[in-house]
mmCIF file of C-alpha atoms in Angstrom:
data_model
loop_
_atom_site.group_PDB
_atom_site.id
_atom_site.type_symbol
_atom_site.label_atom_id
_atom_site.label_comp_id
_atom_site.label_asym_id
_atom_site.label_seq_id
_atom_site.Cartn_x
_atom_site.Cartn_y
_atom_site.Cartn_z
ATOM 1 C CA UNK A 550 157.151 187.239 120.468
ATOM 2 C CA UNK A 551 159.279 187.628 117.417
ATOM 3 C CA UNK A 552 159.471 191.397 115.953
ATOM 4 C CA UNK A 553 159.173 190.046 112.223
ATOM 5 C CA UNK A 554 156.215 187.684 111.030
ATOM 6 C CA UNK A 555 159.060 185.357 109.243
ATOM 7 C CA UNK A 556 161.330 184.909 112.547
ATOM 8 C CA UNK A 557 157.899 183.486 114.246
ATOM 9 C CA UNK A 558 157.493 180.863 111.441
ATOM 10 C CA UNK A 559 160.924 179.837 111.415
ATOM 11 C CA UNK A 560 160.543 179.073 115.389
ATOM 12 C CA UNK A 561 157.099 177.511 115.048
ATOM 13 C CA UNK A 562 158.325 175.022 112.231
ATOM 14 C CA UNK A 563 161.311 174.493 114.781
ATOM 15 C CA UNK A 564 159.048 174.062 117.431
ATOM 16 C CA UNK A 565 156.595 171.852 115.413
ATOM 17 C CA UNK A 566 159.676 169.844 114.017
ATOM 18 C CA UNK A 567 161.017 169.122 117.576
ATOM 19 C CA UNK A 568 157.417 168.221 118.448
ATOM 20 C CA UNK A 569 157.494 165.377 115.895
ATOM 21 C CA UNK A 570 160.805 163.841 116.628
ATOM 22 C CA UNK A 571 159.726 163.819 120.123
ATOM 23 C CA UNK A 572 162.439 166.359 121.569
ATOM 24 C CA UNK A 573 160.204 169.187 122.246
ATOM 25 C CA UNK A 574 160.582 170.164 126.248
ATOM 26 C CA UNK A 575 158.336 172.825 127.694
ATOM 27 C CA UNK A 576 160.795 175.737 129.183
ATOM 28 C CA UNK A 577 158.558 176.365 132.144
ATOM 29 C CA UNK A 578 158.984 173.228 133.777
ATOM 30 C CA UNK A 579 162.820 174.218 133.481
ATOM 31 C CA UNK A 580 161.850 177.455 136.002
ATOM 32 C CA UNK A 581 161.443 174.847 139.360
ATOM 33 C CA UNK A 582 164.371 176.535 141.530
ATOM 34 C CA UNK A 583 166.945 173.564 142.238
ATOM 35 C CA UNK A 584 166.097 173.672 145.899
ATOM 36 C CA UNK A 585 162.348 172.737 144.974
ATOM 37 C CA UNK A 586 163.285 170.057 142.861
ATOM 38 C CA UNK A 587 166.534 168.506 144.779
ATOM 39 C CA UNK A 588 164.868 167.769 148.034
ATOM 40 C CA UNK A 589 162.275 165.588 146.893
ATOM 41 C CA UNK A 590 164.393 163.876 144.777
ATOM 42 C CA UNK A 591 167.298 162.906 147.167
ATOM 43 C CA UNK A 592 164.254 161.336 148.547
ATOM 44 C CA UNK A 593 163.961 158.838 146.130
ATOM 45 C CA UNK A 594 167.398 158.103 146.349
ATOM 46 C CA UNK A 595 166.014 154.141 147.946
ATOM 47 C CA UNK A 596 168.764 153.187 145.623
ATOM 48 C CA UNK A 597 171.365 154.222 148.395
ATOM 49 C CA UNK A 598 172.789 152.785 151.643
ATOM 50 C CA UNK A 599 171.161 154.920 154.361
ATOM 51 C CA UNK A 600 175.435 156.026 155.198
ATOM 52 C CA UNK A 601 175.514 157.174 151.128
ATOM 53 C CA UNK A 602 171.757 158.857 151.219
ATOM 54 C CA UNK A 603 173.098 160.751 154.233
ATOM 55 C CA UNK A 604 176.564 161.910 152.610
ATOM 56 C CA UNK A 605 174.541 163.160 150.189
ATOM 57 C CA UNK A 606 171.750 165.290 152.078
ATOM 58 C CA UNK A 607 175.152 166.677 153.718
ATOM 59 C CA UNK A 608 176.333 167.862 150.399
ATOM 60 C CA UNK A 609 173.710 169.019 148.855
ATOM 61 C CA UNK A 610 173.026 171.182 151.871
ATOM 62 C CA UNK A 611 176.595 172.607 152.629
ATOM 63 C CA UNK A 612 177.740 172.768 149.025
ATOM 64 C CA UNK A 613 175.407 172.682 146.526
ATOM 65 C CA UNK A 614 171.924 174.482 147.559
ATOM 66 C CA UNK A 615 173.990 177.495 149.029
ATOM 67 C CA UNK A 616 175.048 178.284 145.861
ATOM 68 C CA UNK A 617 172.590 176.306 143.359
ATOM 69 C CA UNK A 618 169.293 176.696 145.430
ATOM 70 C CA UNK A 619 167.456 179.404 144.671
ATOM 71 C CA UNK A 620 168.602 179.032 140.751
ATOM 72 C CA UNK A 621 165.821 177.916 138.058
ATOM 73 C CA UNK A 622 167.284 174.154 136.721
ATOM 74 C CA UNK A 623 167.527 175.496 132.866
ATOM 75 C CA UNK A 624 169.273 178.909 134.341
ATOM 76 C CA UNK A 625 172.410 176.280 135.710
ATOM 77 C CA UNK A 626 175.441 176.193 132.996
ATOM 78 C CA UNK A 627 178.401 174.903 132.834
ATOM 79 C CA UNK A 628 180.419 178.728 133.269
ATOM 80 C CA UNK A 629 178.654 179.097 136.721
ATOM 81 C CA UNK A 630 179.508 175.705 137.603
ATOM 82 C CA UNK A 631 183.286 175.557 136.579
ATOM 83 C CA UNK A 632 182.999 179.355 138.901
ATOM 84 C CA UNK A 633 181.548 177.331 141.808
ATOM 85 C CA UNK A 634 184.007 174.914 141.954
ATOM 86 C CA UNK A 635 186.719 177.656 142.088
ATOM 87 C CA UNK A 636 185.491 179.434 144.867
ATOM 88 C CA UNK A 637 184.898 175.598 146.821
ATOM 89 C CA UNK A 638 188.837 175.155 146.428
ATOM 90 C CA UNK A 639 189.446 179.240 147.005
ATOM 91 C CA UNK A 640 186.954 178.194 150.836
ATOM 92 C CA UNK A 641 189.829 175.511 151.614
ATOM 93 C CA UNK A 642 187.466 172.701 150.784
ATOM 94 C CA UNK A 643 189.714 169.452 149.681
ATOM 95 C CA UNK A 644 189.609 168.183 146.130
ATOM 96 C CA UNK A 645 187.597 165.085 147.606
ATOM 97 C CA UNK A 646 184.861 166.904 149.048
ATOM 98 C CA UNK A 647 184.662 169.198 145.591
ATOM 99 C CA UNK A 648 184.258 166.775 143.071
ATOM 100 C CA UNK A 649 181.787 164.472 145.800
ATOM 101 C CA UNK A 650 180.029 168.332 145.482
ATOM 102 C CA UNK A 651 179.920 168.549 141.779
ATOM 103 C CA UNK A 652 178.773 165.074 141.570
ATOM 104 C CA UNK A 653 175.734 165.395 143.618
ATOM 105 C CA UNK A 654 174.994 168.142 141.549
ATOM 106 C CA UNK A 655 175.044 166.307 138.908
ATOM 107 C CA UNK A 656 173.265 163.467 139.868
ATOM 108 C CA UNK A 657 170.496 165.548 140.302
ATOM 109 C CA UNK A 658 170.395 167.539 137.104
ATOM 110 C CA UNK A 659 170.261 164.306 134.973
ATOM 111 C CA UNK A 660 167.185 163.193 137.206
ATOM 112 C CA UNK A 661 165.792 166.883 135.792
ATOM 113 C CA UNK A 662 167.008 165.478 132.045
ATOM 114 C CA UNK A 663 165.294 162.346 132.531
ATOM 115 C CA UNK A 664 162.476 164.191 133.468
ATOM 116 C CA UNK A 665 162.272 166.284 130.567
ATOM 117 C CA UNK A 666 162.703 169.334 132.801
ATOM 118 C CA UNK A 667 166.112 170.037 130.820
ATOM 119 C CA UNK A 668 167.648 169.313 127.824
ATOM 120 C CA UNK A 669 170.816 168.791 128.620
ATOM 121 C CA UNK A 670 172.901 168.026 132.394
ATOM 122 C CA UNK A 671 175.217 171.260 132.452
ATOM 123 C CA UNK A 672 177.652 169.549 135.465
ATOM 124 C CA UNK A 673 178.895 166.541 132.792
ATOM 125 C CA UNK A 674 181.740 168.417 131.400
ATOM 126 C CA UNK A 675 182.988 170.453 133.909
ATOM 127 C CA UNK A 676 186.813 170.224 135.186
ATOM 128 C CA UNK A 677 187.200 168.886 138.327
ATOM 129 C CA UNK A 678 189.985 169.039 140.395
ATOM 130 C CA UNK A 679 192.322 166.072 140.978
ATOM 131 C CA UNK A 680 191.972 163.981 144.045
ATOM 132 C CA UNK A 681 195.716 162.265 145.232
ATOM 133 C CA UNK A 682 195.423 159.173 146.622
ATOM 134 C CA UNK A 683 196.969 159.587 150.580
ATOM 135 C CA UNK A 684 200.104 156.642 150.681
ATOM 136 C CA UNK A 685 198.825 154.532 153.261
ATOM 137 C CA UNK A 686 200.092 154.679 156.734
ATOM 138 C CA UNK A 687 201.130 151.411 158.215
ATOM 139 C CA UNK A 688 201.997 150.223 161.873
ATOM 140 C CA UNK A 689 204.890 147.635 162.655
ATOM 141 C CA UNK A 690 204.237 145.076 164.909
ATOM 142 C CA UNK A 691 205.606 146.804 167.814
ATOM 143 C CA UNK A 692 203.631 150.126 167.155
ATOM 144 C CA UNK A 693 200.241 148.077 166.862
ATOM 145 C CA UNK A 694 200.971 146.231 170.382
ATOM 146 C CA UNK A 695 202.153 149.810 171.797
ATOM 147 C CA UNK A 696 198.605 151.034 170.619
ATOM 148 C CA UNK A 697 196.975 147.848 172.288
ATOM 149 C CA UNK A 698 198.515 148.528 175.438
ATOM 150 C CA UNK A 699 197.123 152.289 175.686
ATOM 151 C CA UNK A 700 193.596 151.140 175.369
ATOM 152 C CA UNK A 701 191.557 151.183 178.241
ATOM 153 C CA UNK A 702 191.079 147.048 178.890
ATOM 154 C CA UNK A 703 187.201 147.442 177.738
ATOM 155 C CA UNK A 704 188.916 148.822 174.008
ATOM 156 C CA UNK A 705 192.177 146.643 173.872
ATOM 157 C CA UNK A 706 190.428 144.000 171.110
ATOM 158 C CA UNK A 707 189.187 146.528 169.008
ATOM 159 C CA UNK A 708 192.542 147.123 167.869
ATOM 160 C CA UNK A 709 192.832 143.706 167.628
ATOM 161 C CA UNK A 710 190.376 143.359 165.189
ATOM 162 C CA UNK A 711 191.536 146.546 163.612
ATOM 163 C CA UNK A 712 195.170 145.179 163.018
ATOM 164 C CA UNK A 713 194.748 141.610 162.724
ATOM 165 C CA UNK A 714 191.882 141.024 161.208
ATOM 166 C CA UNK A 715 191.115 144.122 158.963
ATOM 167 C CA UNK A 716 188.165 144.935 160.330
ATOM 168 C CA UNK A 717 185.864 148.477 159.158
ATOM 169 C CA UNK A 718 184.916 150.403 162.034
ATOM 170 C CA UNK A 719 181.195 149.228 160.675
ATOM 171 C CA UNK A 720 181.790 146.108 161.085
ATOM 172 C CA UNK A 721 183.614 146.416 164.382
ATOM 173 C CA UNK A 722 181.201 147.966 166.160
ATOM 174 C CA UNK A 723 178.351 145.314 164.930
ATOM 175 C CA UNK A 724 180.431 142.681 165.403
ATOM 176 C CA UNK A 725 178.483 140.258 167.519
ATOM 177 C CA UNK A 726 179.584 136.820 169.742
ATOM 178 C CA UNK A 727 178.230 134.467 167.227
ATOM 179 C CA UNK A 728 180.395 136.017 164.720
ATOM 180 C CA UNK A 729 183.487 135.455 166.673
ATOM 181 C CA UNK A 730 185.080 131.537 165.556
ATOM 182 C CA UNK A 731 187.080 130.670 168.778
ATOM 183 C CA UNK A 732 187.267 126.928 167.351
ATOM 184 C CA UNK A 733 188.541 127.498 164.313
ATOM 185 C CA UNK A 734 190.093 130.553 164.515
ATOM 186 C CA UNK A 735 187.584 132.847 162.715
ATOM 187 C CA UNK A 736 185.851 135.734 162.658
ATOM 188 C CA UNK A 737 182.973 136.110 159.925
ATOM 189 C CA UNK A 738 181.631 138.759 158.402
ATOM 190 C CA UNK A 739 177.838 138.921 157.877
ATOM 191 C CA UNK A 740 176.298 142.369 159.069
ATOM 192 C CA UNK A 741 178.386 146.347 159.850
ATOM 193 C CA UNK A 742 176.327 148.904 162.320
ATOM 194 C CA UNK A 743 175.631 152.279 160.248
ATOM 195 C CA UNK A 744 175.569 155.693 161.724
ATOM 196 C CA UNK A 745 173.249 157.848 160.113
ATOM 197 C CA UNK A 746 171.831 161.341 162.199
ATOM 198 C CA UNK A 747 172.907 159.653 165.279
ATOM 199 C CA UNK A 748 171.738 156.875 165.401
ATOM 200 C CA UNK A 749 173.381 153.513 165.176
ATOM 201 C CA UNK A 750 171.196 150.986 163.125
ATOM 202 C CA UNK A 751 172.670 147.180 163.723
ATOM 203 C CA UNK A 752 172.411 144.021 161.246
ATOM 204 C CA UNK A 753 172.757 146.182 157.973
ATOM 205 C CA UNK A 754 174.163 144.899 154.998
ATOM 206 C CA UNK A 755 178.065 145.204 154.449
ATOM 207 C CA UNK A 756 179.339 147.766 152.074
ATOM 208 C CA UNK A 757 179.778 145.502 149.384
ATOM 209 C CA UNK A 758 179.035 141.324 148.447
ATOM 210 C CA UNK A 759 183.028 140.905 148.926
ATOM 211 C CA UNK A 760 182.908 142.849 152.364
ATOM 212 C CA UNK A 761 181.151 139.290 153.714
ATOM 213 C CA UNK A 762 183.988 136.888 154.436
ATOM 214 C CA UNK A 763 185.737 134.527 156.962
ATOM 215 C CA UNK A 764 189.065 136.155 158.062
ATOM 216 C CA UNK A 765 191.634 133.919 159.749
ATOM 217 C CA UNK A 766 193.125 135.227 162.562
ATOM 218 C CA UNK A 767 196.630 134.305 164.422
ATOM 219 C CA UNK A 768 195.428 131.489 167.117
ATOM 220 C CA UNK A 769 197.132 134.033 170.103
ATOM 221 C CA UNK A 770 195.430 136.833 168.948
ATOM 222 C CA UNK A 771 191.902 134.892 169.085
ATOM 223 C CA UNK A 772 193.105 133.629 172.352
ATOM 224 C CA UNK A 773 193.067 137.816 173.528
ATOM 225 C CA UNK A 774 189.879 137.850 171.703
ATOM 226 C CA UNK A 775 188.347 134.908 174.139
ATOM 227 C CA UNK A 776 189.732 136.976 177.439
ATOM 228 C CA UNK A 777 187.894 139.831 176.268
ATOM 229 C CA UNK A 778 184.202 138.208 175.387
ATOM 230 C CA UNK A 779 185.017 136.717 178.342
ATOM 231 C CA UNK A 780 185.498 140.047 180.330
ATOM 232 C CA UNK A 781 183.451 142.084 178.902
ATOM 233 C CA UNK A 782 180.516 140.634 176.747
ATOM 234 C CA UNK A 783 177.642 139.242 177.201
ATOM 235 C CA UNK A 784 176.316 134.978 176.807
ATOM 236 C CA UNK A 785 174.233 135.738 174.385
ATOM 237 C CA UNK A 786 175.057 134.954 170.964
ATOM 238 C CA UNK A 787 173.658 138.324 169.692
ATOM 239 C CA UNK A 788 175.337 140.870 172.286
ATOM 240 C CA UNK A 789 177.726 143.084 170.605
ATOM 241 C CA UNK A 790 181.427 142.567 171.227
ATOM 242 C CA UNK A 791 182.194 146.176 171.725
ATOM 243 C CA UNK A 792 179.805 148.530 173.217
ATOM 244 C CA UNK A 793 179.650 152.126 174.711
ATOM 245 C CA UNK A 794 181.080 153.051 177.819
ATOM 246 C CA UNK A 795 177.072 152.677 179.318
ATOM 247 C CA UNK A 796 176.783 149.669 177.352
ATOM 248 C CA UNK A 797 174.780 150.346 173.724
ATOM 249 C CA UNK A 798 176.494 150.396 170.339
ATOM 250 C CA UNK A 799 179.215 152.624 169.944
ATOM 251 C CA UNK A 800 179.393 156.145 168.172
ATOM 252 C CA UNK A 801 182.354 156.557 166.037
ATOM 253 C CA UNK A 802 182.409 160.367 167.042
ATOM 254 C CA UNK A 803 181.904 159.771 170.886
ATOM 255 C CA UNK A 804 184.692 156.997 170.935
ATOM 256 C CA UNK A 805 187.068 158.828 168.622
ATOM 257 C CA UNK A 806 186.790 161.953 171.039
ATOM 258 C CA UNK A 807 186.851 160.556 174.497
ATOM 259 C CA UNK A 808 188.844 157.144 173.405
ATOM 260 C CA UNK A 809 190.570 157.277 170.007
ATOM 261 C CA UNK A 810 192.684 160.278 170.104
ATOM 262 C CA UNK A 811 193.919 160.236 173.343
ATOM 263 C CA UNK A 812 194.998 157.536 173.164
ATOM 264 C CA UNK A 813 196.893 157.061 170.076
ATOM 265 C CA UNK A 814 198.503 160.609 171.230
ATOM 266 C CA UNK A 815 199.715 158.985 174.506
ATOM 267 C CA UNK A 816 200.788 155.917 171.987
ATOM 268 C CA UNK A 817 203.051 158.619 169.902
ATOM 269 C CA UNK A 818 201.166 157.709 166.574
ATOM 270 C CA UNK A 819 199.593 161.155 166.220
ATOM 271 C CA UNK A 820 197.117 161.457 163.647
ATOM 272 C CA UNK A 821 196.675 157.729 163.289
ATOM 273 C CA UNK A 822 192.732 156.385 162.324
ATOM 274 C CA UNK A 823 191.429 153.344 163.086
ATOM 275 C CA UNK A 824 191.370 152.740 159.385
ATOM 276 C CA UNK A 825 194.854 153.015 159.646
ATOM 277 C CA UNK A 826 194.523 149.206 161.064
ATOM 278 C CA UNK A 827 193.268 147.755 158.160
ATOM 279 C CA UNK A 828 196.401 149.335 155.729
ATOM 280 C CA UNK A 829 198.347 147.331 158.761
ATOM 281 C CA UNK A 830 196.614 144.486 158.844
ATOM 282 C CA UNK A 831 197.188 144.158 154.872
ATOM 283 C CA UNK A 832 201.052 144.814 155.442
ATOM 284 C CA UNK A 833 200.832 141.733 157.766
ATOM 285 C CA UNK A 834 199.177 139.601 155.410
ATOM 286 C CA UNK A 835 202.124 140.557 152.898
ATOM 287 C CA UNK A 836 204.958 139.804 155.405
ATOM 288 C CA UNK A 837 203.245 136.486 156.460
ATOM 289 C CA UNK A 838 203.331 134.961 152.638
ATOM 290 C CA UNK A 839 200.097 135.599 151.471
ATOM 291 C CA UNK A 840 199.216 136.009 148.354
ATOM 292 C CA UNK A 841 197.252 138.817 146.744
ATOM 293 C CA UNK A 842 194.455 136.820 145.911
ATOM 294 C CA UNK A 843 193.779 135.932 149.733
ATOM 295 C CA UNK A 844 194.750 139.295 151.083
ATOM 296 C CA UNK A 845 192.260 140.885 148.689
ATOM 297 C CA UNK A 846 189.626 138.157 149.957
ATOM 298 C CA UNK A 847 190.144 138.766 153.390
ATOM 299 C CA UNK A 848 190.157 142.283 153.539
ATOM 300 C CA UNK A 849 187.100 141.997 152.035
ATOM 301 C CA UNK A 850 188.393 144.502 149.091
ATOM 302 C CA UNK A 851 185.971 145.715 145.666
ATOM 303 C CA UNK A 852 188.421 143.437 143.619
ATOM 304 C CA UNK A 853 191.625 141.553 143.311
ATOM 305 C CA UNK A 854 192.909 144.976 140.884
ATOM 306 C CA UNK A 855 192.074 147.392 143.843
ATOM 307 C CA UNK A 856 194.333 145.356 146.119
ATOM 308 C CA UNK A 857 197.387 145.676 143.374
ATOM 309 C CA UNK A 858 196.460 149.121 142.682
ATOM 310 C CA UNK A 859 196.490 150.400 146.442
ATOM 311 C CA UNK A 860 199.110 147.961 148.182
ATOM 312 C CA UNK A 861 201.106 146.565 144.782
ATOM 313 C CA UNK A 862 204.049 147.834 146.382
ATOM 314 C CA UNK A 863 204.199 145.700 149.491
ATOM 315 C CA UNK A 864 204.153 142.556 147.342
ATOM 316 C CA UNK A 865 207.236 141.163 146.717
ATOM 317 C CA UNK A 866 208.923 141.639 143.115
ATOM 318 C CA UNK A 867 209.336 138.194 141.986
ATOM 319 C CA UNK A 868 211.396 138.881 138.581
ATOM 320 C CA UNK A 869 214.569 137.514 139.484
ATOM 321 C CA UNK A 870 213.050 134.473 140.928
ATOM 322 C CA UNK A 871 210.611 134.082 137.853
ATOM 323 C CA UNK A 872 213.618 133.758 135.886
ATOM 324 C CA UNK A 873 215.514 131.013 137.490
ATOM 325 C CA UNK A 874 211.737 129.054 137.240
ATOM 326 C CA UNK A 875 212.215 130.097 132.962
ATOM 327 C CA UNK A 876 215.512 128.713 133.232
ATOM 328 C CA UNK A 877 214.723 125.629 134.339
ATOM 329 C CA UNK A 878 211.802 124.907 132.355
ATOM 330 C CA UNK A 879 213.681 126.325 128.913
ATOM 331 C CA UNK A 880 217.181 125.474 129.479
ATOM 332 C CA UNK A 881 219.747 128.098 130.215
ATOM 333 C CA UNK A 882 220.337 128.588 126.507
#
């Protein structure tokens, strides 16, 4: 209600005006408390690996509903928000998991602006903090056969696979025996186990259309390969490679607790993730020749840029040799 008769026109021809250009949003439907309104819609989220759709039922929980929950959807601004991500960095939380936070929110406030629940998303202009790339860590030689020969036997080729071949831990742990090239040196990359509320589902797709490849892998190493199928896998062309110590797929948690970082403390590489082996098994690829275009390809990277971008410095700066190439096309001059 409007205390003078003129106010109340000027809002209704507002109101009918907004009607006409088709902009007109009814503020109840703005009152649904985020809570109400997020949980349904993360599940519609079929757009989403089941490993992404789970990362972001984590957030939403820890981060964002704590705060956010309870809150109508047209009541959320962009002051509150720009608060909220304060007091995430003032709880210790890194600049990684804030702005994965603030994204989620967002995410789901322009579902409530496509939905004509809002006007407007109030988490698209908001300051996040700045996320520093970690330098990758990288194992020599020696260090990556030191780590081999701490494994318990049963574990010795996942580092293998880690270091020279570039495996994910995804992919690792679905690996099967088909997959695994003895012939022709190979292992291929068609399917990665996911994790998601503990289970382990086997035969999903990789992470990306790159992520399937054929790696080529040093003919001794395959040879250490053969010893362990031999050893410790199954005929069949489906068993997995690597499996629990009950047999089963592996857990990532489980191993990384009773296996992992034991071992890599008795190792002296402290700290060390098996992700680690990929960053080692790109430095490897550098030192034996290749070229970015194949070390991007076999790592099974986004794009030939991402491969320049994170490991441009291992490639060799070919400048002065460029020139001497200029020189003897052109003429010294």
């Amino acid at each position: 209600s409007f205390a003078r008769a003129l106010d109340a026109e000027r809002r209704r021809a507002e109101i009918e005006m907004q009607l006409q250009e088709g902009h007109w949003l009814d503020p109840r439907r703005g009152d649904m408390p985020l809570r109400q309104w997020a949980e349904p819609w993360v599940q519609t989220r079929h757009d989403l690996r089941p490993t992404t759709r789970a990362r972001l039922e984590t957030t939403m929980a820890k981060q964002v509903l704590p705060t956010f929950g309870d809150v109508p959807l047209r009541r959320i601004n962009s002051a509150r928000i720009a608060e909220w991500v304060q007091e995430l960095m003032g709880h210790g939380y890194s600049a990684a998991t804030v702005r994965k936070a603030v994204f989620a929110l967002r995410q789901c406030l322009q579902a409530a602006v496509d939905d004509r629940r809002i006007s407007f998303n109030a988490a698209i202009r908001v300051n996040l903090p700045t996320e520093r790339a970690k330098t990758p860590r990288f194992l020599t030689q020696r260090e990556l056969e030191r780590l081999v020969d701490a494994m318990p036997d049963q574990y010795k080729a996942l580092v293998l696979v880690g270091g020279y071949a570039g495996l994910r831990w995804g992919e690792a742990a679905g690996l099967t025996r088909s997959h695994i090239d003895a012939t022709r040196s190979r292992i291929i990359v068609e399917h990665t186990a996911v994790e998601v509320h503990g289970v382990v589902h086997l035969g999903q797709e990789p992470k990306t259309r790159r992520s399937k490849r054929s790696i080529p892998v040093a003919r001794a190493v395959m040879r250490r390969i053969e010893e362990h199928l031999d050893t410790f896998v199954g005929p069949g062309a489906d068993d997995l490679v690597f499996t629990g110590t009950h047999g089963g797929p592996l857990f990532r948690g489980t191993f990384g607790r009773h296996v992992w970082r034991p071992v890599v403390h008795a190792a002296g590489l402290d700290g060390f993730t098996f992700h680690g082996l990929r960053h080692s098994f790109v430095a490897i690829l550098v030192a034996a020749g290749c070229n970015v275009r194949e070390v991007s390809e076999w790592a099974g990277h986004n794009s030939v840029a991402f491969t320049l971008t994170r490991y441009g410095g291992l490639f060799a700066d070919g400048a002065d040799e460029a020139v001497d190439r200029l020189d003897a096309l052109l003429g010294p001059g």
